XYZ file of C-alpha atoms in Angstrom:
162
model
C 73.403 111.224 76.259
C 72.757 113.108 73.172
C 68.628 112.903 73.677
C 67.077 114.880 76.471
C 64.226 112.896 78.134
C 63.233 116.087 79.359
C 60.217 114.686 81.234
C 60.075 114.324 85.070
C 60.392 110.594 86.417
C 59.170 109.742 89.412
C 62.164 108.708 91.361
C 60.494 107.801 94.296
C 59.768 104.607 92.696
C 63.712 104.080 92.694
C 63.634 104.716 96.607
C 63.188 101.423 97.715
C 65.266 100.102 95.782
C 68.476 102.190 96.428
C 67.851 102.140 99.734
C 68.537 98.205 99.679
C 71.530 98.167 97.066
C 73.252 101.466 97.265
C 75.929 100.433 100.059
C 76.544 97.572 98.311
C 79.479 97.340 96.273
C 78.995 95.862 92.929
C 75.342 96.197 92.601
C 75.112 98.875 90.074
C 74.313 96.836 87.031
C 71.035 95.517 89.553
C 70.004 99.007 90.856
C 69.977 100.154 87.138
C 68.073 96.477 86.015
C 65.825 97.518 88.828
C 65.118 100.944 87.234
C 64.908 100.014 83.866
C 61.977 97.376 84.692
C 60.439 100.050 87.099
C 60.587 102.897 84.060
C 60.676 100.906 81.011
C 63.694 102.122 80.429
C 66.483 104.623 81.905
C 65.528 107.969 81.559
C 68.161 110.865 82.262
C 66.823 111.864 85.595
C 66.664 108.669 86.726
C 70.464 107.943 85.514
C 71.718 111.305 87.568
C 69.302 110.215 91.064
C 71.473 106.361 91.012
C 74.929 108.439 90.282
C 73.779 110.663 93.326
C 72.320 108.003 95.795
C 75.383 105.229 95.175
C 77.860 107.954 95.321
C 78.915 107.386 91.778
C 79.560 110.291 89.432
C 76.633 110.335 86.091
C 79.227 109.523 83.929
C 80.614 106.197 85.476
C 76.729 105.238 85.908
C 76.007 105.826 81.803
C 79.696 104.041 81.261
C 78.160 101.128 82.657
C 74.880 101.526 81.073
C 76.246 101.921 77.929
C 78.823 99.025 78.067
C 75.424 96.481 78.702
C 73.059 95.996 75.681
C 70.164 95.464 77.824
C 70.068 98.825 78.986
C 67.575 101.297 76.833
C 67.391 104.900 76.881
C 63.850 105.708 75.143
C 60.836 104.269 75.851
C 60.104 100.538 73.702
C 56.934 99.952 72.204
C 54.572 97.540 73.492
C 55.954 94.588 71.778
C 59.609 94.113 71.586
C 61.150 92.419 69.011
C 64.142 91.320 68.973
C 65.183 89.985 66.040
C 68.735 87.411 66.107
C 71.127 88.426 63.784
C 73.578 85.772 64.895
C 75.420 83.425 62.383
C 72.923 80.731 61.990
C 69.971 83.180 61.732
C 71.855 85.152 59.198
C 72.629 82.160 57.230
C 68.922 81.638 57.568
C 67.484 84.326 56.567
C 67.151 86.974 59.287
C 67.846 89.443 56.502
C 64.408 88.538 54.791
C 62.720 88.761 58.059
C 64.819 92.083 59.285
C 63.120 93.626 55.278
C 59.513 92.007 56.141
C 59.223 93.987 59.483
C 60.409 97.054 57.903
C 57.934 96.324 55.322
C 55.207 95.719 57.869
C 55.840 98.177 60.238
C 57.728 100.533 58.722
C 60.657 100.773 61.475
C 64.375 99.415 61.209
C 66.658 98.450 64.129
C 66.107 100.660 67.444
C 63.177 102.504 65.970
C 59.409 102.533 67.484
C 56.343 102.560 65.178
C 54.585 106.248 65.705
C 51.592 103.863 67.529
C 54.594 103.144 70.216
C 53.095 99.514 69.327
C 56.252 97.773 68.126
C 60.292 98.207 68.945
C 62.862 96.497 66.694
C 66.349 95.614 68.062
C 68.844 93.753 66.472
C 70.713 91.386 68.973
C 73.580 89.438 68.005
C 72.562 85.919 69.587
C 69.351 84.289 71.381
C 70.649 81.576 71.437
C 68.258 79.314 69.463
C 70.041 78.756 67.066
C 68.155 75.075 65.644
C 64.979 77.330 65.361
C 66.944 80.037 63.102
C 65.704 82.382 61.939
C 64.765 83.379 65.429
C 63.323 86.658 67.315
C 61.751 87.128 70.090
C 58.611 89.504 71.044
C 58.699 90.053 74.872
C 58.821 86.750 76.476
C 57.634 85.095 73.478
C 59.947 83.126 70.949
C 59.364 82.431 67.142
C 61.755 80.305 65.483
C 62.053 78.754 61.187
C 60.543 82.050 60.470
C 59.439 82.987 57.190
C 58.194 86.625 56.020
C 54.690 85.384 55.724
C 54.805 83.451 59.537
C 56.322 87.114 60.618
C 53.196 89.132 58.500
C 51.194 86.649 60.538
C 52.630 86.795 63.678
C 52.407 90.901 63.846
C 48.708 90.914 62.561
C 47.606 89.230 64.878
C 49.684 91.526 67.702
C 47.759 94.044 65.720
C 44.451 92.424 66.444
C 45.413 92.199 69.955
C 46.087 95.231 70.678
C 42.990 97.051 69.681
């Protein structure tokens, strides 16, 4: 953990949730799903409270943090992309679409805009790969993009957001 996410989580919101999974063998990677959807991510605090409540030691609880690529450890902008970077996409073109975002938004993989509007991440697979190239924003999916359906697509999560 080479960043210090020195502010103070509230780990009562964690309570209820250890409280139902702690004795349970094999329900780390939950409890720490849990938390991440509860803080938007894991902050340190909240990392050290699991390793405490489940009887686990901070560094077995980051091993399996860090193992998972669903698990974050800053905050993510309001929109999420993930952008595929699988075989099919790459064939495709994610590379034009991975240089139009950067263009646009002025962030490359695992960076936030300054607005804390947008998140990049790279992700090896989404599996769609017949609508390549692919990424997905949230819950949303955009497939046979192009860098002017991308420009599109984050003006009007621009719009939207104001």
């Amino acid at each position: 953990m080479s960043e210090c996410n020195c502010v103070k989580s509230d780990l009562s919101l964690i309570d209820e949730v250890l409280e139902k999974y702690k004795k349970i063998p094999g329900s780390l990677i939950t409890i720490l799903q849990k938390a991440q959807e509860i803080y938007g991510f894991l902050p340190t605090d909240v990392i050290y409270h699991i390793a405490e409540e489940t009887g686990s030691t901070p560094a077995k609880v980051m091993g399996v943090a860090t193992f998972y690529t669903q698990f974050r450890f800053r905050p993510v902008g309001r929109y999420l992309i993930m952008l595929c970077q699988g075989t099919a996409c790459h064939v495709n073109g994610s590379e034009k679409i991975a240089k139009t975002i950067k263009d646009e938004l002025g962030i490359s993989d695992g960076e936030t805009t300054d607005d804390g509007l947008f998140t990049l991440k790279n992700v090896a697979c989404l599996g769609c790969c017949s609508l390549s190239p692919v990424m997905m924003i949230n819950e949303e999916t955009y497939g046979s993009l192009t860098p002017e359906k991308v420009r599109k697509i984050l003006n009007e999560l621009k719009e939207a957001a104001q």
